[in-house]
Coordinates of C-alpha atoms in Angstrom, one line a residue:
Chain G
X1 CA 34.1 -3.4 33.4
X2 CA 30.6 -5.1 32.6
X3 CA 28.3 -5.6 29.6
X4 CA 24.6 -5.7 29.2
X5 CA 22.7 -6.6 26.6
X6 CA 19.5 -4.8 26.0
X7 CA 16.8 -5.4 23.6
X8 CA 15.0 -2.6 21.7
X9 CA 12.2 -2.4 19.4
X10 CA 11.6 0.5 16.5
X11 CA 15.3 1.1 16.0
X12 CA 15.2 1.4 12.1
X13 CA 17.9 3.6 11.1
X14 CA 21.0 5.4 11.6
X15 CA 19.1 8.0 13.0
X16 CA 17.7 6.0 15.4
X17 CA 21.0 4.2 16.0
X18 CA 22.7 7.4 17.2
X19 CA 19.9 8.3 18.9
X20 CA 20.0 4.8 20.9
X21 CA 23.9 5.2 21.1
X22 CA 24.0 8.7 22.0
X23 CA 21.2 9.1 24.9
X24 CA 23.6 5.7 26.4
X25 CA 27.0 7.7 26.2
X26 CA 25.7 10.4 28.1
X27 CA 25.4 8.2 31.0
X28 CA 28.0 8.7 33.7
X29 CA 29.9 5.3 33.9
X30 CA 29.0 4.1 30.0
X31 CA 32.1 2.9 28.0
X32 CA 30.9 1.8 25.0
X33 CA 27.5 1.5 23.2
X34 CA 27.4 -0.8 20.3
X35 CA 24.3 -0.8 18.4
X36 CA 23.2 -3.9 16.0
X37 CA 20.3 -2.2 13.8
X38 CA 19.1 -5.2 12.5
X39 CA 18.9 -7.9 15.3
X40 CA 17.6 -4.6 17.6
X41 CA 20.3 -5.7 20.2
X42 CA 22.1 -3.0 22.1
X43 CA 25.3 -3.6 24.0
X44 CA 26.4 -1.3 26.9
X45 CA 29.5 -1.4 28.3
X46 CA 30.0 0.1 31.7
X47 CA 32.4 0.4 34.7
X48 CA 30.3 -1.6 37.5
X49 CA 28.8 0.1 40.5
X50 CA 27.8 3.5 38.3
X51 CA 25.1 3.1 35.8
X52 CA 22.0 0.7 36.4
X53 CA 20.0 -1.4 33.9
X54 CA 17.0 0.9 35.1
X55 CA 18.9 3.6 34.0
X56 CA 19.7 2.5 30.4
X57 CA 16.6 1.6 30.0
X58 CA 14.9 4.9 30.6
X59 CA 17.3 6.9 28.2
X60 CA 16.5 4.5 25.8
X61 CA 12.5 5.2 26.3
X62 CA 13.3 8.6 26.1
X63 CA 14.6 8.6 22.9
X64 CA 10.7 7.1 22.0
X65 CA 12.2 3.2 21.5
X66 CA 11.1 0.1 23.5
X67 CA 13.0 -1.9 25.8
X68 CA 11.9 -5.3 25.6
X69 CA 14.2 -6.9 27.8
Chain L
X1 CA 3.0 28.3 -6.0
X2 CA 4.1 25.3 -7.4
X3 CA 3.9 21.5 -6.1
X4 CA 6.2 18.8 -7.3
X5 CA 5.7 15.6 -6.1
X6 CA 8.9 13.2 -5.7
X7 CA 9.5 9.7 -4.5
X8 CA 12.3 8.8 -1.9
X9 CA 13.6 5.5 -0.8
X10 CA 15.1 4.7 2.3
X11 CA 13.0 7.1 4.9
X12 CA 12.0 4.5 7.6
X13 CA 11.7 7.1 10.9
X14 CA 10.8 10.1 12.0
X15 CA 14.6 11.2 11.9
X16 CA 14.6 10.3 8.6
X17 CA 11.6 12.6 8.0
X18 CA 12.8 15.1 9.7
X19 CA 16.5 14.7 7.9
X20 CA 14.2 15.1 4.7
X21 CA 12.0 17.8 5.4
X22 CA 15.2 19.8 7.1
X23 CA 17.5 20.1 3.8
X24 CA 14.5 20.9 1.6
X25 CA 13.5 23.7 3.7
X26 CA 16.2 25.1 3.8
X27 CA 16.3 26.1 -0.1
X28 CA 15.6 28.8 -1.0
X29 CA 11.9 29.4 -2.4
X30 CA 10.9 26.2 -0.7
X31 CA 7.4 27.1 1.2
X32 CA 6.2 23.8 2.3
X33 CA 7.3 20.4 2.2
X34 CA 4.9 17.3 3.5
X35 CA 6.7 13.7 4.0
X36 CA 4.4 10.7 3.6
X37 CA 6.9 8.1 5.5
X38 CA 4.5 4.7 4.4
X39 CA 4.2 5.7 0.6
X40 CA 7.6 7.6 0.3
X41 CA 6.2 10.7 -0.8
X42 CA 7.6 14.0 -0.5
X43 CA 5.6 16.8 -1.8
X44 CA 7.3 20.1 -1.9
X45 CA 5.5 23.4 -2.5
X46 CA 7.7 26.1 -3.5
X47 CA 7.8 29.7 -5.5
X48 CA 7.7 29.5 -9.3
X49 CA 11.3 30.0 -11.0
X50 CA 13.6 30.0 -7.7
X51 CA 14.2 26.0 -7.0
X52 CA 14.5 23.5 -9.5
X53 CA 13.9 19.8 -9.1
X54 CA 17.7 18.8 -9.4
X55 CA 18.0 21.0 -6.1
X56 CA 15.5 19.2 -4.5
X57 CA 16.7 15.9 -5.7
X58 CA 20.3 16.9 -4.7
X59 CA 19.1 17.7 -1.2
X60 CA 17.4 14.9 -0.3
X61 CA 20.6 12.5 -1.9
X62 CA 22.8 14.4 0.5
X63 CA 21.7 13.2 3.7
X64 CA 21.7 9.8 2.1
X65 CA 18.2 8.7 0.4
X66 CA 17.5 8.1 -3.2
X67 CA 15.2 9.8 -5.4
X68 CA 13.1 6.9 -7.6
X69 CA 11.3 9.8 -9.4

């Protein structure tokens, strides 16, 4: 299992939390999603070799929220 | 037609809006409502003598916001 750390701007909510967490889950080979609303940091946790950082970061876009890094 | 003007607290998103503008609409009488997000404003246009402003108020305090006025 691996964790990645993702920043992400405009998240103001629990809305936009579930949103975040949500559009991550549906991602084949995403454990966990852990979502810290006020520090904007997103933690995905994944089984390696499935899901790519390129991938997390375009459901996150999708959902209309920036991924700074 | 009638308008009554309230104030919420707490709507920081477009969910939020949306979250707002969904459980007013959905009383009955309620024609129109309009959600300012940077001034808090909620102005709901409805049919004299069907909703009352405790319904309103009651709505928008169920998905989690508070009503200043």
């Amino acid at each position: 299992m691996n964790t990645k750390q993702l920043e992400v701007q405009g998240m103001t909510c629990g809305h936009c939390e579930s949103a975040v967490k949500g559009a991550l889950q549906e991602l084949t080979g995403v454990e966990n999603v852990d979502v810290h609303l006020d520090s904007g940091k997103v933690e995905v946790t994944f089984k390696e070799g499935t899901v790519t950082e390129a991938d997390m970061k375009e459901a996150i876009e999708e959902q209309g929220y920036d991924v700074v890094t």
